[in-house]
Amino acid sequence: MVTAVTSMGRSGLYDWMMQRVSAVILLAYFIFVGCVLLNGVDYAAWKALYSQTWMRIFSLLALLSLGLHAWVGLWAVFTDYLTERLMGTTGNVLRFLAQAVSALIMFTYVVWGVQILWGL
Amino acid sequence: MLQVSIYRYNPETDSEPYMQDVQVDTGGKDLMVLDVLELIKSQDTTVTYRRSCREGVCGSDGMNMNGKNGLACITPLSETVRNNKLVLRPLPGLPVVRDLVVDMSMFYAQYEKVQPFLMNDTPAPAIERLQSPEEREKLDGLYECILCACCSSACPSFWWNPDRFIGPSGLLQAYRFLADSRDTATEERLAKLDDPFSVFRCHGIQNCVNVCPKNLNPTRAIGHIRNMLLSRAT
Ligand code: SF4
Ligand code: SF4
Ligand code: FES
C-alpha cells in the first residue's frame, strides 16, 4: 500500500497549501526576472541587481519554493505510478529510489544556488 | 446493421479477455444501448451485464460506451455511436467479474469510509429533525447520486489509488453529509479527510463531471470539502 510517510507535511491540506504558496512565489519571481530581462540589462546592471540582499533573499525564496513544489508534485506522481499496486514490491523500491534521487537533486540545487547567490 | 464490439471475458473458460464483433439490426430506430444489449442477449445468452430498472434510477448498468462511461439504459445510440460502430467495455479500473460485470467492492469500500448516514448526538425530537427550505436546498445536486460508479471509474486518481483516494462518488456523498444541517459530526468527518490521499488526490481533471449520468458535479463538492478543511485549519 502507498503510504504518506514521505509526503511533505502528513496532511493533504498542508501539502496542497505548500504547492499553492510556492507556485505563487515562483510565478512572482519569474515575472519579475522576465520583466528585468525584457527591459534589457547589461552585465553590470545584472550583477548590481543580484548583489542586493533583497534580491538574494527573493531568489533564495524562489529556489526553496522550487524545491518544495517539485517535492510535493513528484511525490504525487511517484505515488500514482510507482506503486505496489501496479508492480508489486518492486514499486515500493523504485518509488523510494526515485524519491531519494529527486531529493538529492533538489538539495544539490538549493546548496549550489546559495553558493552562486552569495558568491561563496 | 449496427456494428457492435463487446468485451468478453469468462474467467472459467477464457484465459484472457477478447472483443467480440456482433451485428445488430436496430430496425433504424434510435434505441438505447441497453436495448441493443438485450437484442444481442436474445441471440447469445452468455453475454453478461447488470441491469435492473432500465430507466436510469438503479445505477446497475454503468459501462464504457465508445470510450465514455455512462448508463446503457439512458444512452441513446445517437448520442454515442460514431460511424455506425459501438464499442462496449466494462467500467475501467475495476476488476472484471465477467463480460461487462465489474467487481464494485473497492468502490463500495470507499463509500463506506465516508460514513454515509446522518450522525447527530443531540437527543432525537418527538417527531423529526426539522430543516429550513434553505438548509434543505444545500443538499440538491448531492443526494441524487445513484452510486453507478461511472465517475470514480473514469477518474485517473481513483485508478491509481482506489484503496486510498475516496474518489468522486464517495466524496460527493461525504459532502452531502457535511452540508446537512442535521448532522453534528462535521469535525469528526473532516478530520478523517485531511490525509494526503482521501480528498487531495483529486487534481481537478473533471472526468467525473463529464460522465455523471445524473449531471452531478463531484468536483464542485470536492472544492467545498477542501474549503471546509481550509477554514477548519486557519
Ligand atoms: S475532478 Fe477529481 S475526482 Fe473528478 S475525475 Fe478529476 S481527479 Fe477524479
Ligand atoms: S456522482 Fe454521478 S456518476 Fe458518480 S456515482 Fe453518483 S450518479 Fe454515478
Ligand atoms: S438499468 Fe437501472 S440505471 Fe440503467
Short mmCIF file of N, CA, C and O in Angstrom, two decimals, chain B residues 93-212:
data_model
loop_
_atom_site.label_atom_id
_atom_site.label_comp_id
_atom_site.label_asym_id
_atom_site.label_seq_id
_atom_site.Cartn_x
_atom_site.Cartn_y
_atom_site.Cartn_z
N GLY B 93 -10.83 0.31 -14.69
CA GLY B 93 -10.21 0.43 -13.37
C GLY B 93 -10.74 -0.49 -12.30
O GLY B 93 -10.18 -0.54 -11.21
N LEU B 94 -11.82 -1.21 -12.58
CA LEU B 94 -12.35 -2.14 -11.58
C LEU B 94 -12.18 -3.56 -12.10
O LEU B 94 -12.24 -3.80 -13.31
N PRO B 95 -11.95 -4.52 -11.20
CA PRO B 95 -11.73 -5.90 -11.66
C PRO B 95 -12.97 -6.46 -12.36
O PRO B 95 -14.09 -6.21 -11.92
N VAL B 96 -12.77 -7.17 -13.46
CA VAL B 96 -13.90 -7.71 -14.21
C VAL B 96 -14.31 -9.07 -13.63
O VAL B 96 -13.47 -9.94 -13.41
N VAL B 97 -15.59 -9.22 -13.36
CA VAL B 97 -16.11 -10.48 -12.87
C VAL B 97 -16.42 -11.37 -14.08
O VAL B 97 -16.01 -12.52 -14.17
N ARG B 98 -17.11 -10.77 -15.04
CA ARG B 98 -17.41 -11.47 -16.28
C ARG B 98 -18.00 -10.48 -17.29
O ARG B 98 -18.85 -9.66 -16.90
N ASP B 99 -17.56 -10.53 -18.53
CA ASP B 99 -18.02 -9.63 -19.58
C ASP B 99 -18.10 -8.16 -19.10
O ASP B 99 -17.09 -7.57 -18.81
N LEU B 100 -19.32 -7.62 -19.02
CA LEU B 100 -19.45 -6.21 -18.66
C LEU B 100 -19.70 -6.01 -17.17
O LEU B 100 -20.01 -4.90 -16.72
N VAL B 101 -19.60 -7.10 -16.41
CA VAL B 101 -19.86 -7.01 -14.97
C VAL B 101 -18.55 -6.81 -14.21
O VAL B 101 -17.62 -7.60 -14.36
N VAL B 102 -18.48 -5.74 -13.42
CA VAL B 102 -17.25 -5.49 -12.64
C VAL B 102 -17.50 -5.70 -11.15
O VAL B 102 -18.63 -5.63 -10.68
N ASP B 103 -16.39 -5.92 -10.46
CA ASP B 103 -16.45 -6.08 -9.01
C ASP B 103 -16.39 -4.69 -8.38
O ASP B 103 -15.38 -3.99 -8.50
N MET B 104 -17.44 -4.29 -7.72
CA MET B 104 -17.53 -2.93 -7.19
C MET B 104 -17.05 -2.82 -5.74
O MET B 104 -17.24 -1.77 -5.12
N SER B 105 -16.45 -3.87 -5.18
CA SER B 105 -16.12 -3.81 -3.74
C SER B 105 -15.23 -2.62 -3.36
O SER B 105 -15.46 -1.99 -2.34
N MET B 106 -14.24 -2.32 -4.23
CA MET B 106 -13.35 -1.20 -3.88
C MET B 106 -14.13 0.11 -3.85
O MET B 106 -13.88 0.98 -3.02
N PHE B 107 -15.06 0.21 -4.77
CA PHE B 107 -15.90 1.41 -4.86
C PHE B 107 -16.78 1.55 -3.61
O PHE B 107 -16.85 2.61 -2.99
N TYR B 108 -17.38 0.44 -3.20
CA TYR B 108 -18.24 0.47 -2.01
C TYR B 108 -17.44 0.68 -0.73
O TYR B 108 -17.92 1.31 0.21
N ALA B 109 -16.20 0.14 -0.72
CA ALA B 109 -15.38 0.31 0.48
C ALA B 109 -15.11 1.80 0.72
O ALA B 109 -15.12 2.28 1.86
N GLN B 110 -14.91 2.55 -0.37
CA GLN B 110 -14.68 3.98 -0.22
C GLN B 110 -15.95 4.70 0.21
O GLN B 110 -15.92 5.65 1.00
N TYR B 111 -17.07 4.23 -0.28
CA TYR B 111 -18.36 4.82 0.09
C TYR B 111 -18.58 4.61 1.59
O TYR B 111 -18.98 5.53 2.32
N GLU B 112 -18.26 3.41 2.06
CA GLU B 112 -18.45 3.08 3.46
C GLU B 112 -17.59 3.97 4.36
O GLU B 112 -18.01 4.39 5.43
N LYS B 113 -16.37 4.30 3.87
CA LYS B 113 -15.44 5.11 4.65
C LYS B 113 -16.00 6.48 5.03
O LYS B 113 -15.62 7.03 6.06
N VAL B 114 -16.83 7.06 4.18
CA VAL B 114 -17.30 8.41 4.47
C VAL B 114 -18.50 8.41 5.42
O VAL B 114 -19.06 9.46 5.69
N GLN B 115 -18.84 7.25 5.94
CA GLN B 115 -19.98 7.13 6.85
C GLN B 115 -21.21 7.84 6.29
O GLN B 115 -21.62 8.89 6.80
N PRO B 116 -21.78 7.25 5.24
CA PRO B 116 -22.88 7.92 4.53
C PRO B 116 -24.22 7.80 5.24
O PRO B 116 -25.16 7.22 4.72
N PHE B 117 -24.25 8.30 6.45
CA PHE B 117 -25.52 8.31 7.20
C PHE B 117 -25.47 9.49 8.14
O PHE B 117 -24.39 10.02 8.45
N LEU B 118 -26.61 9.93 8.58
CA LEU B 118 -26.70 11.09 9.45
C LEU B 118 -26.17 10.75 10.83
O LEU B 118 -26.53 9.73 11.41
N MET B 119 -25.28 11.59 11.34
CA MET B 119 -24.81 11.38 12.70
C MET B 119 -25.19 12.62 13.50
O MET B 119 -24.88 13.75 13.11
N ASN B 120 -25.88 12.40 14.60
CA ASN B 120 -26.34 13.51 15.40
C ASN B 120 -26.39 13.06 16.85
O ASN B 120 -27.06 12.08 17.17
N ASP B 121 -25.62 13.77 17.71
CA ASP B 121 -25.55 13.31 19.10
C ASP B 121 -26.54 14.01 20.02
O ASP B 121 -26.55 13.78 21.22
N THR B 122 -27.37 14.89 19.47
CA THR B 122 -28.37 15.54 20.32
C THR B 122 -29.59 14.62 20.41
O THR B 122 -29.84 13.83 19.51
N PRO B 123 -30.34 14.72 21.52
CA PRO B 123 -31.50 13.83 21.68
C PRO B 123 -32.49 14.00 20.53
O PRO B 123 -32.76 15.12 20.10
N ALA B 124 -33.02 12.90 20.05
CA ALA B 124 -33.94 12.95 18.92
C ALA B 124 -35.25 13.60 19.35
O ALA B 124 -35.78 13.30 20.41
N PRO B 125 -35.76 14.53 18.54
CA PRO B 125 -37.05 15.15 18.87
C PRO B 125 -38.19 14.15 18.70
O PRO B 125 -38.01 13.09 18.10
N ALA B 126 -39.38 14.52 19.22
CA ALA B 126 -40.51 13.59 19.21
C ALA B 126 -40.88 13.14 17.80
O ALA B 126 -41.15 11.95 17.57
N ILE B 127 -40.89 14.06 16.85
CA ILE B 127 -41.35 13.66 15.50
C ILE B 127 -40.19 13.55 14.51
O ILE B 127 -39.86 12.46 14.06
N GLU B 128 -39.56 14.67 14.18
CA GLU B 128 -38.44 14.59 13.23
C GLU B 128 -37.53 15.80 13.40
O GLU B 128 -37.92 16.81 13.99
N ARG B 129 -36.32 15.70 12.85
CA ARG B 129 -35.40 16.84 12.89
C ARG B 129 -35.79 17.78 11.75
O ARG B 129 -35.82 17.36 10.60
N LEU B 130 -36.05 19.02 12.12
CA LEU B 130 -36.53 19.94 11.10
C LEU B 130 -35.38 20.62 10.36
O LEU B 130 -34.28 20.76 10.88
N GLN B 131 -35.68 21.04 9.16
CA GLN B 131 -34.71 21.72 8.32
C GLN B 131 -35.45 22.83 7.60
O GLN B 131 -36.58 22.61 7.15
N SER B 132 -34.84 23.99 7.48
CA SER B 132 -35.49 25.06 6.73
C SER B 132 -35.36 24.76 5.24
O SER B 132 -34.47 24.01 4.85
N PRO B 133 -36.22 25.34 4.42
CA PRO B 133 -36.11 25.10 2.97
C PRO B 133 -34.72 25.45 2.45
O PRO B 133 -34.20 24.78 1.56
N GLU B 134 -34.10 26.51 3.03
CA GLU B 134 -32.77 26.89 2.56
C GLU B 134 -31.74 25.81 2.91
O GLU B 134 -30.86 25.50 2.12
N GLU B 135 -31.86 25.28 4.13
CA GLU B 135 -30.92 24.23 4.53
C GLU B 135 -31.10 22.99 3.66
O GLU B 135 -30.15 22.33 3.26
N ARG B 136 -32.34 22.70 3.36
CA ARG B 136 -32.64 21.53 2.52
C ARG B 136 -32.07 21.71 1.11
O ARG B 136 -31.57 20.77 0.49
N GLU B 137 -32.14 22.96 0.63
CA GLU B 137 -31.66 23.25 -0.72
C GLU B 137 -30.18 22.92 -0.91
O GLU B 137 -29.75 22.58 -2.00
N LYS B 138 -29.43 23.01 0.20
CA LYS B 138 -27.99 22.73 0.11
C LYS B 138 -27.71 21.29 -0.29
O LYS B 138 -26.61 20.97 -0.71
N LEU B 139 -28.68 20.42 -0.14
CA LEU B 139 -28.46 19.01 -0.47
C LEU B 139 -28.78 18.70 -1.93
O LEU B 139 -28.51 17.60 -2.41
N ASP B 140 -29.36 19.67 -2.62
CA ASP B 140 -29.66 19.45 -4.04
C ASP B 140 -28.35 19.31 -4.80
O ASP B 140 -27.38 20.03 -4.56
N GLY B 141 -28.34 18.36 -5.74
CA GLY B 141 -27.11 18.13 -6.51
C GLY B 141 -26.17 17.20 -5.78
O GLY B 141 -25.07 16.92 -6.26
N LEU B 142 -26.57 16.74 -4.59
CA LEU B 142 -25.72 15.83 -3.81
C LEU B 142 -26.44 14.51 -3.55
O LEU B 142 -25.91 13.42 -3.75
N TYR B 143 -27.70 14.63 -3.10
CA TYR B 143 -28.42 13.42 -2.69
C TYR B 143 -28.85 12.55 -3.87
O TYR B 143 -29.18 11.38 -3.70
N GLU B 144 -28.84 13.10 -5.08
CA GLU B 144 -29.36 12.37 -6.24
C GLU B 144 -28.45 11.25 -6.75
O GLU B 144 -28.84 10.49 -7.63
N CYS B 145 -27.25 11.16 -6.21
CA CYS B 145 -26.29 10.16 -6.69
C CYS B 145 -26.86 8.74 -6.55
O CYS B 145 -27.39 8.37 -5.52
N ILE B 146 -26.72 7.96 -7.62
CA ILE B 146 -27.24 6.59 -7.60
C ILE B 146 -26.13 5.55 -7.50
O ILE B 146 -26.34 4.36 -7.74
N LEU B 147 -24.92 6.00 -7.17
CA LEU B 147 -23.79 5.08 -6.95
C LEU B 147 -23.53 4.15 -8.13
O LEU B 147 -23.28 2.96 -7.95
N CYS B 148 -23.58 4.70 -9.32
CA CYS B 148 -23.37 3.87 -10.51
C CYS B 148 -21.89 3.64 -10.78
O CYS B 148 -21.53 2.79 -11.58
N ALA B 149 -21.02 4.43 -10.14
CA ALA B 149 -19.56 4.30 -10.28
C ALA B 149 -19.03 4.78 -11.63
O ALA B 149 -17.84 4.59 -11.92
N CYS B 150 -19.85 5.40 -12.44
CA CYS B 150 -19.36 5.93 -13.72
C CYS B 150 -18.25 6.95 -13.47
O CYS B 150 -17.25 6.97 -14.18
N CYS B 151 -18.44 7.80 -12.45
CA CYS B 151 -17.47 8.85 -12.19
C CYS B 151 -16.16 8.31 -11.65
O CYS B 151 -15.09 8.56 -12.22
N SER B 152 -16.23 7.55 -10.56
CA SER B 152 -14.98 7.08 -9.94
C SER B 152 -14.18 6.22 -10.90
O SER B 152 -12.94 6.28 -10.92
N SER B 153 -14.87 5.42 -11.73
CA SER B 153 -14.11 4.56 -12.65
C SER B 153 -13.65 5.33 -13.89
O SER B 153 -13.01 4.76 -14.76
N ALA B 154 -13.95 6.63 -13.95
CA ALA B 154 -13.42 7.45 -15.04
C ALA B 154 -12.29 8.34 -14.52
O ALA B 154 -11.69 9.10 -15.28
N CYS B 155 -12.02 8.24 -13.23
CA CYS B 155 -11.06 9.15 -12.60
C CYS B 155 -9.68 8.52 -12.50
O CYS B 155 -9.49 7.52 -11.82
N PRO B 156 -8.68 9.08 -13.18
CA PRO B 156 -7.33 8.51 -13.14
C PRO B 156 -6.80 8.38 -11.71
O PRO B 156 -6.16 7.39 -11.37
N SER B 157 -7.09 9.37 -10.87
CA SER B 157 -6.60 9.29 -9.50
C SER B 157 -7.18 8.06 -8.79
O SER B 157 -6.51 7.43 -7.98
N PHE B 158 -8.42 7.73 -9.10
CA PHE B 158 -9.04 6.54 -8.50
C PHE B 158 -8.44 5.26 -9.09
O PHE B 158 -8.27 4.28 -8.38
N TRP B 159 -8.09 5.28 -10.37
CA TRP B 159 -7.46 4.09 -10.96
C TRP B 159 -6.17 3.75 -10.22
O TRP B 159 -5.91 2.60 -9.92
N TRP B 160 -5.36 4.78 -9.94
CA TRP B 160 -4.04 4.51 -9.35
C TRP B 160 -4.11 4.22 -7.86
O TRP B 160 -3.32 3.45 -7.35
N ASN B 161 -5.02 4.87 -7.16
CA ASN B 161 -5.08 4.65 -5.72
C ASN B 161 -6.51 4.39 -5.22
O ASN B 161 -7.01 5.11 -4.36
N PRO B 162 -7.15 3.34 -5.72
CA PRO B 162 -8.54 3.09 -5.32
C PRO B 162 -8.68 2.69 -3.86
O PRO B 162 -9.78 2.71 -3.31
N ASP B 163 -7.55 2.35 -3.23
CA ASP B 163 -7.62 1.96 -1.83
C ASP B 163 -7.48 3.16 -0.89
O ASP B 163 -7.84 3.09 0.27
N ARG B 164 -6.95 4.28 -1.40
CA ARG B 164 -6.71 5.41 -0.50
C ARG B 164 -7.42 6.69 -0.91
O ARG B 164 -7.68 7.55 -0.08
N PHE B 165 -7.65 6.87 -2.20
CA PHE B 165 -8.39 8.06 -2.66
C PHE B 165 -9.89 7.69 -2.67
O PHE B 165 -10.28 6.69 -3.25
N ILE B 166 -10.68 8.48 -2.00
CA ILE B 166 -12.10 8.14 -1.87
C ILE B 166 -12.82 8.16 -3.22
O ILE B 166 -13.76 7.40 -3.44
N GLY B 167 -12.37 9.02 -4.08
CA GLY B 167 -12.99 9.07 -5.41
C GLY B 167 -14.18 10.02 -5.44
O GLY B 167 -14.76 10.34 -4.41
N PRO B 168 -14.54 10.48 -6.65
CA PRO B 168 -15.59 11.49 -6.79
C PRO B 168 -16.93 11.09 -6.17
O PRO B 168 -17.57 11.89 -5.50
N SER B 169 -17.35 9.84 -6.37
CA SER B 169 -18.65 9.44 -5.85
C SER B 169 -18.68 9.49 -4.33
O SER B 169 -19.57 10.10 -3.72
N GLY B 170 -17.68 8.88 -3.70
CA GLY B 170 -17.62 8.88 -2.24
C GLY B 170 -17.50 10.28 -1.67
O GLY B 170 -18.10 10.61 -0.65
N LEU B 171 -16.74 11.14 -2.36
CA LEU B 171 -16.55 12.50 -1.86
C LEU B 171 -17.82 13.33 -2.01
O LEU B 171 -18.12 14.17 -1.17
N LEU B 172 -18.57 13.06 -3.07
CA LEU B 172 -19.85 13.76 -3.24
C LEU B 172 -20.75 13.40 -2.05
O LEU B 172 -21.42 14.26 -1.48
N GLN B 173 -20.72 12.13 -1.65
CA GLN B 173 -21.53 11.69 -0.51
C GLN B 173 -20.98 12.23 0.80
O GLN B 173 -21.73 12.57 1.70
N ALA B 174 -19.64 12.33 0.89
CA ALA B 174 -19.04 12.90 2.09
C ALA B 174 -19.57 14.33 2.26
O ALA B 174 -19.99 14.73 3.35
N TYR B 175 -19.58 15.07 1.17
CA TYR B 175 -20.05 16.46 1.26
C TYR B 175 -21.55 16.53 1.52
O TYR B 175 -22.02 17.41 2.21
N ARG B 176 -22.29 15.56 1.00
CA ARG B 176 -23.73 15.54 1.22
C ARG B 176 -24.04 15.53 2.73
O ARG B 176 -25.00 16.16 3.19
N PHE B 177 -23.20 14.85 3.52
CA PHE B 177 -23.43 14.82 4.97
C PHE B 177 -22.74 15.97 5.69
O PHE B 177 -23.20 16.41 6.74
N LEU B 178 -21.65 16.47 5.11
CA LEU B 178 -21.01 17.65 5.69
C LEU B 178 -21.93 18.87 5.55
O LEU B 178 -21.93 19.76 6.39
N ALA B 179 -22.71 18.86 4.47
CA ALA B 179 -23.55 20.02 4.18
C ALA B 179 -24.92 19.92 4.86
O ALA B 179 -25.71 20.86 4.81
N ASP B 180 -25.19 18.81 5.49
CA ASP B 180 -26.52 18.60 6.08
C ASP B 180 -26.62 19.27 7.44
O ASP B 180 -25.86 18.95 8.36
N SER B 181 -27.57 20.19 7.58
CA SER B 181 -27.71 20.95 8.82
C SER B 181 -28.05 20.04 10.02
O SER B 181 -27.86 20.42 11.15
N ARG B 182 -28.55 18.85 9.75
CA ARG B 182 -28.95 17.97 10.86
C ARG B 182 -27.80 17.10 11.34
O ARG B 182 -27.93 16.38 12.33
N ASP B 183 -26.67 17.16 10.65
CA ASP B 183 -25.54 16.32 11.02
C ASP B 183 -24.61 17.09 11.96
O ASP B 183 -24.28 18.24 11.69
N THR B 184 -24.19 16.46 13.06
CA THR B 184 -23.34 17.17 14.01
C THR B 184 -21.91 16.63 14.03
O THR B 184 -21.12 17.01 14.87
N ALA B 185 -21.59 15.75 13.10
CA ALA B 185 -20.26 15.11 13.13
C ALA B 185 -19.27 15.76 12.18
O ALA B 185 -18.28 15.13 11.78
N THR B 186 -19.51 17.03 11.81
CA THR B 186 -18.67 17.70 10.81
C THR B 186 -17.18 17.59 11.13
O THR B 186 -16.38 17.17 10.28
N GLU B 187 -16.82 17.93 12.37
CA GLU B 187 -15.40 17.91 12.75
C GLU B 187 -14.80 16.51 12.60
O GLU B 187 -13.74 16.33 12.01
N GLU B 188 -15.52 15.54 13.10
CA GLU B 188 -15.08 14.15 13.02
C GLU B 188 -14.90 13.71 11.56
O GLU B 188 -13.93 13.06 11.18
N ARG B 189 -15.84 14.11 10.73
CA ARG B 189 -15.78 13.75 9.31
C ARG B 189 -14.57 14.41 8.64
O ARG B 189 -13.83 13.77 7.89
N LEU B 190 -14.39 15.72 8.92
CA LEU B 190 -13.28 16.44 8.28
C LEU B 190 -11.93 15.88 8.71
O LEU B 190 -11.02 15.74 7.89
N ALA B 191 -11.82 15.53 10.00
CA ALA B 191 -10.55 15.01 10.50
C ALA B 191 -10.12 13.77 9.72
O ALA B 191 -8.93 13.54 9.49
N LYS B 192 -11.09 12.98 9.29
CA LYS B 192 -10.77 11.76 8.56
C LYS B 192 -10.38 12.02 7.11
O LYS B 192 -9.94 11.11 6.40
N LEU B 193 -10.62 13.24 6.63
CA LEU B 193 -10.38 13.52 5.20
C LEU B 193 -9.10 14.30 4.96
O LEU B 193 -8.76 14.61 3.81
N ASP B 194 -8.39 14.62 6.02
CA ASP B 194 -7.27 15.55 5.91
C ASP B 194 -5.97 14.93 5.38
O ASP B 194 -5.03 15.63 5.05
N ASP B 195 -5.89 13.61 5.29
CA ASP B 195 -4.64 12.98 4.84
C ASP B 195 -4.34 13.32 3.37
O ASP B 195 -5.20 13.87 2.68
N PRO B 196 -3.13 13.02 2.89
CA PRO B 196 -2.79 13.43 1.51
C PRO B 196 -3.53 12.66 0.41
O PRO B 196 -3.42 13.03 -0.75
N PHE B 197 -4.27 11.63 0.75
CA PHE B 197 -4.92 10.84 -0.29
C PHE B 197 -6.43 11.03 -0.42
O PHE B 197 -6.94 11.24 -1.52
N SER B 198 -7.14 10.91 0.69
CA SER B 198 -8.61 10.82 0.65
C SER B 198 -9.27 11.85 -0.25
O SER B 198 -10.08 11.51 -1.11
N VAL B 199 -8.91 13.12 -0.04
CA VAL B 199 -9.50 14.20 -0.84
C VAL B 199 -8.47 14.75 -1.82
O VAL B 199 -8.77 14.99 -2.99
N PHE B 200 -7.24 14.92 -1.33
CA PHE B 200 -6.26 15.69 -2.08
C PHE B 200 -5.64 14.98 -3.27
O PHE B 200 -4.81 15.56 -3.97
N ARG B 201 -6.03 13.74 -3.53
CA ARG B 201 -5.59 13.10 -4.76
C ARG B 201 -6.37 13.64 -5.96
O ARG B 201 -6.06 13.36 -7.10
N CYS B 202 -7.43 14.35 -5.68
CA CYS B 202 -8.20 14.93 -6.77
C CYS B 202 -7.37 16.06 -7.37
O CYS B 202 -6.97 16.98 -6.68
N HIS B 203 -7.10 15.96 -8.68
CA HIS B 203 -6.34 17.01 -9.34
C HIS B 203 -7.22 17.85 -10.26
O HIS B 203 -6.75 18.50 -11.18
N GLY B 204 -8.52 17.76 -10.01
CA GLY B 204 -9.43 18.61 -10.77
C GLY B 204 -9.51 18.32 -12.26
O GLY B 204 -9.74 19.22 -13.06
N ILE B 205 -9.34 17.08 -12.64
CA ILE B 205 -9.36 16.71 -14.05
C ILE B 205 -10.79 16.79 -14.61
O ILE B 205 -10.99 16.96 -15.81
N GLN B 206 -11.75 16.62 -13.72
CA GLN B 206 -13.18 16.74 -14.06
C GLN B 206 -13.73 15.67 -14.98
O GLN B 206 -14.80 15.87 -15.58
N ASN B 207 -13.06 14.54 -15.10
CA ASN B 207 -13.65 13.43 -15.85
C ASN B 207 -14.98 13.04 -15.22
O ASN B 207 -15.91 12.63 -15.89
N CYS B 208 -15.03 13.15 -13.90
CA CYS B 208 -16.23 12.75 -13.15
C CYS B 208 -17.44 13.57 -13.59
O CYS B 208 -18.52 13.04 -13.83
N VAL B 209 -17.25 14.88 -13.69
CA VAL B 209 -18.33 15.77 -14.07
C VAL B 209 -18.78 15.45 -15.50
O VAL B 209 -19.97 15.44 -15.81
N ASN B 210 -17.80 15.15 -16.32
CA ASN B 210 -18.05 14.86 -17.72
C ASN B 210 -18.93 13.63 -17.93
O ASN B 210 -19.70 13.59 -18.89
N VAL B 211 -18.84 12.64 -17.06
CA VAL B 211 -19.58 11.40 -17.31
C VAL B 211 -20.83 11.22 -16.46
O VAL B 211 -21.68 10.39 -16.81
N CYS B 212 -20.97 11.92 -15.36
CA CYS B 212 -22.09 11.62 -14.45
C CYS B 212 -23.44 11.64 -15.17
O CYS B 212 -23.87 12.66 -15.70
#
